[in-house]
Amino acid sequence: MLKFWLKEALAKVPPNHVGKPLLKKQLGPAHWFLEGMCLKYNEKAAEKGAYVIGSCGFDSIPADMGVLCTRDKLKGTLTAVESFLKVKSGPEGSCAHDGTWKSAVYGLADQDNLRKLRKKIGYAPVPVVGAKLRSRGLVFYNQEFKEYSIRFMGSDGSVVKRSQCYLHTELQETPVQYGAYVNIGGLGSVIKLMFAGILFLLLVKLSFGRKLLTKYPEFFSAGFFTKKGPTQKQMDGTSFTMTFFGEGYSEGQDPQYGKPNVKICTEVKGPEPGYVAIPIAMVQAAVSLLEDAACLPKRGGVYSPGAAFSKTKPIDRLNKRGVEFSVISKPEL
């Protein structure tokens, strides 16, 4: 019988190691929380046959399952993927609750402790198969979309890496390199973002600065993060698209030799990510736990979505409920 063993894990918010413990209203850093739960509860969950699966919302179901969808749709061996997120808003604009803002504030302030935590966990190194994924700059012009892109600061990159590590070490599958990015628009958007980013980084390192950032999120985020969150009209007019560009090797070609000779473009699109797509993703993850129990990892533990659901059918369920996975093109290189 499938056991749900989440009460203790979700009730404990990790401490803010920059200073005093987080207040109840504050959210802990996403990476710290997710990987801290793995370190603290993985063995206990395994002993009890329980499955603790984090990141089952917008971070990181679209990214993690999108990479697996791209892999499954390519005829050959997928070795590298880059994803580009674009959030579109309607005439009412869009905004988000300041809880996400607080996560960013304390997450960036806690980077040193995150590195120490990862050393304790002792992740096995994931080998690079095929051509190494090219390194992108902090800001770059994306020819595919004709706009500028930046690295995605959420947990998608680390979650996908954890999934690929599991799939490689436990199931002997070819690991996929991954890079996550966000499309931000034209040069004006870049200038505004750089100015705001410098100010943010200066303040987040200081206790006084963090207090200012968390007390006045609307001012420091130019109105994007508020204590009230979005209105219904804003949510109705907002949607997201995550585009994946994958490359790999055709059937019969050894990925250890030569350059990639096939590529694929896939897409995940859906409604407003923070308040509409998240509950859809979470519910379908729970349904997969219940209905696809026989296809879950044989051993309980703390898993990422891609590790837990790689043999189940959450993508089929999501497609029926407004979060759609599709193949855009399969051209030869």
Tab-separated table of C-alpha atoms in Angstrom:
chain	number	residue	atom	x	y	z
A	1	MET	CA	0.000	0.000	0.000
A	2	LEU	CA	1.336	3.394	-1.005
A	3	LYS	CA	2.184	5.542	2.001
A	4	PHE	CA	2.081	9.310	2.099
A	5	TRP	CA	4.731	10.438	4.514
A	6	LEU	CA	4.922	14.179	4.009
A	7	LYS	CA	3.639	15.757	7.218
A	8	GLU	CA	6.954	16.036	9.034
A	9	ALA	CA	8.943	16.945	5.901
A	10	LEU	CA	6.640	19.751	4.836
A	11	ALA	CA	6.082	21.085	8.345
A	12	LYS	CA	9.724	21.960	8.857
A	13	VAL	CA	11.053	24.990	7.041
A	14	PRO	CA	14.854	25.016	6.786
A	15	PRO	CA	16.662	27.670	8.827
A	16	ASN	CA	18.014	30.823	7.289
A	17	HIS	CA	21.718	30.358	7.900
A	18	VAL	CA	22.450	33.993	7.178
A	19	GLY	CA	21.088	34.956	10.585
A	20	LYS	CA	18.122	34.084	12.741
A	21	PRO	CA	15.569	31.410	11.677
A	22	LEU	CA	13.022	32.303	9.024
A	23	LEU	CA	9.720	33.708	10.161
A	24	LYS	CA	6.696	31.525	9.515
A	25	LYS	CA	5.537	33.849	6.762
A	26	GLN	CA	8.849	33.549	4.941
A	27	LEU	CA	9.593	30.812	2.444
A	28	GLY	CA	12.893	28.976	2.623
A	29	PRO	CA	15.301	28.931	-0.337
A	30	ALA	CA	14.005	26.438	-2.889
A	31	HIS	CA	17.310	24.666	-3.549
A	32	TRP	CA	18.154	24.462	0.145
A	33	PHE	CA	14.741	23.090	1.054
A	34	LEU	CA	14.581	20.512	-1.751
A	35	GLU	CA	18.085	19.178	-1.319
A	36	GLY	CA	17.898	19.461	2.461
A	37	MET	CA	14.857	17.197	2.441
A	38	CYS	CA	16.790	14.679	0.360
A	39	LEU	CA	19.672	14.638	2.824
A	40	LYS	CA	17.470	14.487	5.918
A	41	TYR	CA	14.646	12.164	4.878
A	42	ASN	CA	15.759	9.968	1.981
A	43	GLU	CA	16.826	6.997	4.089
A	44	LYS	CA	13.854	7.307	6.451
A	45	ALA	CA	11.441	7.387	3.529
A	46	ALA	CA	13.124	4.352	1.977
A	47	GLU	CA	12.780	2.390	5.237
A	48	LYS	CA	9.044	3.108	5.369
A	49	GLY	CA	8.412	2.557	1.650
A	50	ALA	CA	7.326	6.202	1.287
A	51	TYR	CA	7.722	8.491	-1.719
A	52	VAL	CA	8.515	12.144	-1.021
A	53	ILE	CA	8.500	14.075	-4.299
A	54	GLY	CA	9.278	17.785	-4.368
A	55	SER	CA	9.073	20.303	-7.217
A	56	CYS	CA	5.689	19.067	-8.417
A	57	GLY	CA	4.469	22.551	-9.374
A	58	PHE	CA	5.614	24.977	-12.060
A	59	ASP	CA	9.072	24.359	-10.696
A	60	SER	CA	9.747	21.830	-12.008
A	61	ILE	CA	7.151	19.623	-13.728
A	62	PRO	CA	7.273	21.456	-17.109
A	63	ALA	CA	11.094	21.456	-17.195
A	64	ASP	CA	11.761	17.981	-15.786
A	65	MET	CA	9.020	16.180	-17.673
A	66	GLY	CA	9.684	18.353	-20.738
A	67	VAL	CA	13.232	17.004	-20.935
A	68	LEU	CA	11.915	13.429	-20.682
A	69	CYS	CA	9.287	14.137	-23.338
A	70	THR	CA	11.999	15.526	-25.642
A	71	ARG	CA	14.128	12.437	-25.042
A	72	ASP	CA	11.254	10.058	-25.777
A	73	LYS	CA	10.257	11.866	-28.993
A	74	LEU	CA	13.738	11.874	-30.513
A	75	LYS	CA	14.606	8.895	-32.686
A	76	GLY	CA	18.061	8.317	-31.362
A	77	THR	CA	20.006	9.355	-28.261
A	78	LEU	CA	19.305	12.757	-26.742
A	79	THR	CA	22.424	14.250	-25.126
A	80	ALA	CA	21.671	17.951	-24.520
A	81	VAL	CA	18.655	20.241	-24.070
A	82	GLU	CA	18.151	23.958	-23.552
A	83	SER	CA	14.778	25.345	-22.474
A	84	PHE	CA	13.493	28.894	-22.883
A	85	LEU	CA	10.590	30.134	-20.800
A	86	LYS	CA	8.287	32.921	-21.970
A	87	VAL	CA	5.444	34.230	-19.796
A	88	LYS	CA	2.813	36.300	-21.618
A	89	SER	CA	0.348	38.604	-19.898
A	90	GLY	CA	-2.895	40.205	-21.029
A	91	PRO	CA	-4.014	43.858	-20.951
A	92	GLU	CA	-4.211	43.752	-17.122
A	93	GLY	CA	-0.545	42.817	-16.856
A	94	SER	CA	0.749	40.207	-14.442
A	95	CYS	CA	2.237	39.961	-10.973
A	96	ALA	CA	3.117	37.403	-8.332
A	97	HIS	CA	2.852	37.076	-4.572
A	98	ASP	CA	5.794	38.286	-2.539
A	99	GLY	CA	6.416	34.788	-1.134
A	100	THR	CA	8.375	34.024	-4.319
A	101	TRP	CA	10.274	37.273	-3.872
A	102	LYS	CA	11.273	36.280	-0.325
A	103	SER	CA	12.498	32.926	-1.571
A	104	ALA	CA	14.783	34.721	-4.027
A	105	VAL	CA	16.061	37.084	-1.330
A	106	TYR	CA	17.000	34.337	1.134
A	107	GLY	CA	18.042	31.893	-1.559
A	108	LEU	CA	20.707	34.189	-3.019
A	109	ALA	CA	21.904	35.073	0.469
A	110	ASP	CA	22.366	31.386	1.291
A	111	GLN	CA	24.445	30.164	-1.674
A	112	ASP	CA	27.502	29.231	0.408
A	113	ASN	CA	25.468	26.942	2.658
A	114	LEU	CA	23.855	25.319	-0.375
A	115	ARG	CA	27.288	24.340	-1.686
A	116	LYS	CA	28.172	22.810	1.695
A	117	LEU	CA	24.883	20.894	1.705
A	118	ARG	CA	25.583	19.419	-1.724
A	119	LYS	CA	28.964	18.189	-0.507
A	120	LYS	CA	27.232	16.380	2.359
A	121	ILE	CA	24.759	14.726	0.003
A	122	GLY	CA	27.617	13.568	-2.215
A	123	TYR	CA	25.919	13.592	-5.600
A	124	ALA	CA	27.577	11.218	-8.041
A	125	PRO	CA	29.116	13.115	-10.978
A	126	VAL	CA	27.015	12.820	-14.125
A	127	PRO	CA	29.206	12.092	-17.168
A	128	VAL	CA	28.997	14.312	-20.229
A	129	VAL	CA	27.878	12.198	-23.167
A	130	GLY	CA	28.230	13.593	-26.671
A	131	ALA	CA	29.208	17.167	-27.486
A	132	LYS	CA	29.399	19.371	-24.376
A	133	LEU	CA	26.525	21.833	-24.081
A	134	ARG	CA	27.816	25.306	-24.894
A	135	SER	CA	28.134	27.822	-22.103
A	136	ARG	CA	25.866	30.889	-22.351
A	137	GLY	CA	26.572	34.364	-21.047
A	138	LEU	CA	24.605	36.029	-18.267
A	139	VAL	CA	22.624	37.879	-20.947
A	140	PHE	CA	22.593	36.934	-24.620
A	141	TYR	CA	20.626	37.620	-27.779
A	142	ASN	CA	18.581	34.622	-28.806
A	143	GLN	CA	18.383	34.286	-32.568
A	144	GLU	CA	15.563	31.751	-32.366
A	145	PHE	CA	13.207	34.174	-30.617
A	146	LYS	CA	14.749	37.491	-31.722
A	147	GLU	CA	14.987	38.734	-28.129
A	148	TYR	CA	17.324	38.598	-25.157
A	149	SER	CA	17.508	35.704	-22.711
A	150	ILE	CA	18.980	35.153	-19.253
A	151	ARG	CA	19.623	32.071	-17.136
A	152	PHE	CA	16.552	30.879	-15.226
A	153	MET	CA	17.167	31.493	-11.517
A	154	GLY	CA	14.655	28.949	-10.224
A	155	SER	CA	15.234	25.322	-9.262
A	156	ASP	CA	14.706	23.771	-12.730
A	157	GLY	CA	18.407	23.287	-13.462
A	158	SER	CA	19.205	21.508	-10.202
A	159	VAL	CA	16.014	19.406	-10.304
A	160	VAL	CA	16.648	18.181	-13.852
A	161	LYS	CA	20.250	17.382	-12.936
A	162	ARG	CA	19.073	15.293	-9.971
A	163	SER	CA	16.667	13.411	-12.243
A	164	GLN	CA	19.342	12.733	-14.829
A	165	CYS	CA	21.729	11.565	-12.119
A	166	TYR	CA	19.141	9.065	-10.878
A	167	LEU	CA	18.215	7.833	-14.369
A	168	HIS	CA	21.883	7.315	-15.205
A	169	THR	CA	23.047	5.660	-11.981
A	170	GLU	CA	19.948	3.575	-11.239
A	171	LEU	CA	18.512	2.811	-14.699
A	172	GLN	CA	21.710	3.101	-16.786
A	173	GLU	CA	20.089	5.621	-19.142
A	174	THR	CA	22.115	8.137	-21.124
A	175	PRO	CA	22.286	11.376	-19.092
A	176	VAL	CA	21.083	14.586	-20.731
A	177	GLN	CA	22.872	17.910	-20.228
A	178	TYR	CA	20.483	20.760	-19.508
A	179	GLY	CA	20.407	24.558	-19.496
A	180	ALA	CA	17.377	26.625	-18.395
A	181	TYR	CA	16.749	30.166	-19.610
A	182	VAL	CA	14.088	32.879	-19.661
A	183	ASN	CA	13.252	35.192	-22.570
A	184	ILE	CA	13.010	38.783	-21.329
A	185	GLY	CA	12.427	40.919	-24.453
A	186	GLY	CA	14.388	43.747	-26.066
A	187	LEU	CA	17.360	45.888	-25.082
A	188	GLY	CA	15.231	48.144	-22.855
A	189	SER	CA	14.228	45.149	-20.755
A	190	VAL	CA	17.883	44.134	-20.429
A	191	ILE	CA	18.927	47.559	-19.158
A	192	LYS	CA	16.103	47.657	-16.597
A	193	LEU	CA	16.869	44.120	-15.448
A	194	MET	CA	20.593	44.800	-15.077
A	195	PHE	CA	19.962	47.907	-12.985
A	196	ALA	CA	17.443	46.098	-10.776
A	197	GLY	CA	19.710	43.058	-10.511
A	198	ILE	CA	22.723	45.062	-9.331
A	199	LEU	CA	20.626	46.841	-6.702
A	200	PHE	CA	19.115	43.516	-5.601
A	201	LEU	CA	22.511	41.808	-5.248
A	202	LEU	CA	23.910	44.711	-3.253
A	203	LEU	CA	20.999	44.708	-0.811
A	204	VAL	CA	20.603	40.935	-0.432
A	205	LYS	CA	24.078	40.574	1.100
A	206	LEU	CA	23.211	42.921	3.977
A	207	SER	CA	20.816	42.231	6.835
A	208	PHE	CA	19.364	45.736	6.531
A	209	GLY	CA	19.059	45.304	2.771
A	210	ARG	CA	17.147	42.048	3.122
A	211	LYS	CA	14.725	43.724	5.513
A	212	LEU	CA	14.082	46.466	2.973
A	213	LEU	CA	13.610	43.987	0.125
A	214	THR	CA	11.125	41.843	2.030
A	215	LYS	CA	9.245	44.789	3.550
A	216	TYR	CA	8.793	46.678	0.260
A	217	PRO	CA	8.656	44.026	-2.483
A	218	GLU	CA	6.383	46.098	-4.704
A	219	PHE	CA	8.811	49.028	-4.780
A	220	PHE	CA	11.988	47.026	-5.414
A	221	SER	CA	10.394	44.738	-8.050
A	222	ALA	CA	8.720	47.611	-9.951
A	223	GLY	CA	5.283	46.333	-8.990
A	224	PHE	CA	5.734	42.731	-10.130
A	225	PHE	CA	5.765	41.183	-6.642
A	226	THR	CA	3.006	42.308	-4.283
A	227	LYS	CA	1.624	41.237	-0.922
A	228	LYS	CA	-1.823	40.701	-2.474
A	229	GLY	CA	-0.794	38.685	-5.530
A	230	PRO	CA	-2.505	38.786	-8.936
A	231	THR	CA	-6.159	39.560	-9.598
A	232	GLN	CA	-8.443	37.075	-11.325
A	233	LYS	CA	-8.285	39.104	-14.552
A	234	GLN	CA	-4.503	39.059	-14.461
A	235	MET	CA	-4.474	35.302	-14.008
A	236	ASP	CA	-6.990	34.781	-16.808
A	237	GLY	CA	-4.824	36.781	-19.201
A	238	THR	CA	-1.492	35.141	-18.365
A	239	SER	CA	0.036	32.021	-19.944
A	240	PHE	CA	3.432	30.406	-20.364
A	241	THR	CA	5.376	28.635	-23.071
A	242	MET	CA	8.537	26.630	-22.434
A	243	THR	CA	10.417	25.707	-25.611
A	244	PHE	CA	13.026	22.927	-25.622
A	245	PHE	CA	15.837	22.648	-28.157
A	246	GLY	CA	17.437	19.230	-28.010
A	247	GLU	CA	20.295	17.643	-29.893
A	248	GLY	CA	21.700	14.156	-30.046
A	249	TYR	CA	22.754	11.230	-32.186
A	250	SER	CA	20.749	9.167	-34.639
A	251	GLU	CA	20.013	5.502	-34.044
A	252	GLY	CA	23.106	3.392	-34.487
A	253	GLN	CA	25.587	6.241	-33.990
A	254	ASP	CA	27.830	6.158	-30.942
A	255	PRO	CA	27.393	9.419	-28.950
A	256	GLN	CA	31.017	9.198	-27.834
A	257	TYR	CA	32.228	9.937	-31.356
A	258	GLY	CA	31.516	12.763	-33.727
A	259	LYS	CA	29.182	15.749	-33.544
A	260	PRO	CA	25.427	15.537	-32.873
A	261	ASN	CA	23.568	14.849	-36.118
A	262	VAL	CA	19.915	15.162	-35.083
A	263	LYS	CA	17.961	17.810	-33.221
A	264	ILE	CA	14.426	18.301	-32.015
A	265	CYS	CA	12.239	21.139	-30.779
A	266	THR	CA	9.433	20.494	-28.299
A	267	GLU	CA	7.153	22.720	-26.279
A	268	VAL	CA	5.197	22.828	-23.044
A	269	LYS	CA	2.504	25.473	-22.798
A	270	GLY	CA	-0.195	26.193	-20.298
A	271	PRO	CA	-2.168	28.735	-18.279
A	272	GLU	CA	-0.910	31.213	-15.682
A	273	PRO	CA	2.004	29.387	-14.021
A	274	GLY	CA	1.857	30.450	-10.369
A	275	TYR	CA	-1.796	29.901	-9.451
A	276	VAL	CA	-3.353	27.856	-12.265
A	277	ALA	CA	-0.644	25.569	-13.701
A	278	ILE	CA	0.786	24.674	-10.279
A	279	PRO	CA	-2.384	23.040	-8.870
A	280	ILE	CA	-2.918	21.206	-12.168
A	281	ALA	CA	0.610	19.802	-12.013
A	282	MET	CA	0.407	18.901	-8.323
A	283	VAL	CA	-2.917	17.088	-8.647
A	284	GLN	CA	-1.757	15.071	-11.645
A	285	ALA	CA	1.452	14.155	-9.807
A	286	ALA	CA	-0.685	12.859	-6.932
A	287	VAL	CA	-2.871	10.905	-9.369
A	288	SER	CA	0.240	9.345	-10.886
A	289	LEU	CA	1.356	8.280	-7.405
A	290	LEU	CA	-1.971	6.561	-6.825
A	291	GLU	CA	-2.700	5.039	-10.225
A	292	ASP	CA	0.829	4.235	-11.425
A	293	ALA	CA	2.221	2.897	-8.146
A	294	ALA	CA	3.595	-0.215	-9.854
A	295	CYS	CA	5.732	1.979	-12.143
A	296	LEU	CA	7.343	4.058	-9.405
A	297	PRO	CA	10.957	3.414	-8.316
A	298	LYS	CA	11.119	0.106	-6.482
A	299	ARG	CA	12.604	1.739	-3.407
A	300	GLY	CA	10.976	4.571	-1.474
A	301	GLY	CA	12.847	7.815	-0.903
A	302	VAL	CA	13.003	11.506	-1.724
A	303	TYR	CA	12.793	11.962	-5.488
A	304	SER	CA	12.613	14.636	-8.140
A	305	PRO	CA	9.604	14.415	-10.544
A	306	GLY	CA	11.642	13.052	-13.457
A	307	ALA	CA	13.119	10.293	-11.289
A	308	ALA	CA	9.795	9.294	-9.732
A	309	PHE	CA	7.572	9.613	-12.802
A	310	SER	CA	9.857	8.567	-15.666
A	311	LYS	CA	7.918	5.305	-16.137
A	312	THR	CA	4.443	6.695	-15.359
A	313	LYS	CA	1.985	8.787	-17.393
A	314	PRO	CA	1.770	12.316	-15.950
A	315	ILE	CA	2.362	13.863	-19.385
A	316	ASP	CA	-0.737	12.172	-20.812
A	317	ARG	CA	-2.786	13.412	-17.870
A	318	LEU	CA	-1.416	16.951	-18.075
A	319	ASN	CA	-2.170	17.106	-21.812
A	320	LYS	CA	-5.840	16.521	-21.043
A	321	ARG	CA	-5.981	19.299	-18.469
A	322	GLY	CA	-4.436	22.289	-20.167
A	323	VAL	CA	-0.685	21.819	-19.677
A	324	GLU	CA	0.222	20.583	-23.159
A	325	PHE	CA	3.407	18.829	-24.329
A	326	SER	CA	4.016	18.773	-28.090
A	327	VAL	CA	6.693	18.318	-30.755
A	328	ILE	CA	7.362	21.419	-32.863
A	329	SER	CA	9.969	20.120	-35.288
A	330	LYS	CA	12.463	17.316	-35.918
A	331	PRO	CA	14.923	18.694	-38.510
A	332	GLU	CA	18.299	17.159	-39.284
A	333	LEU	CA	21.368	19.202	-38.408
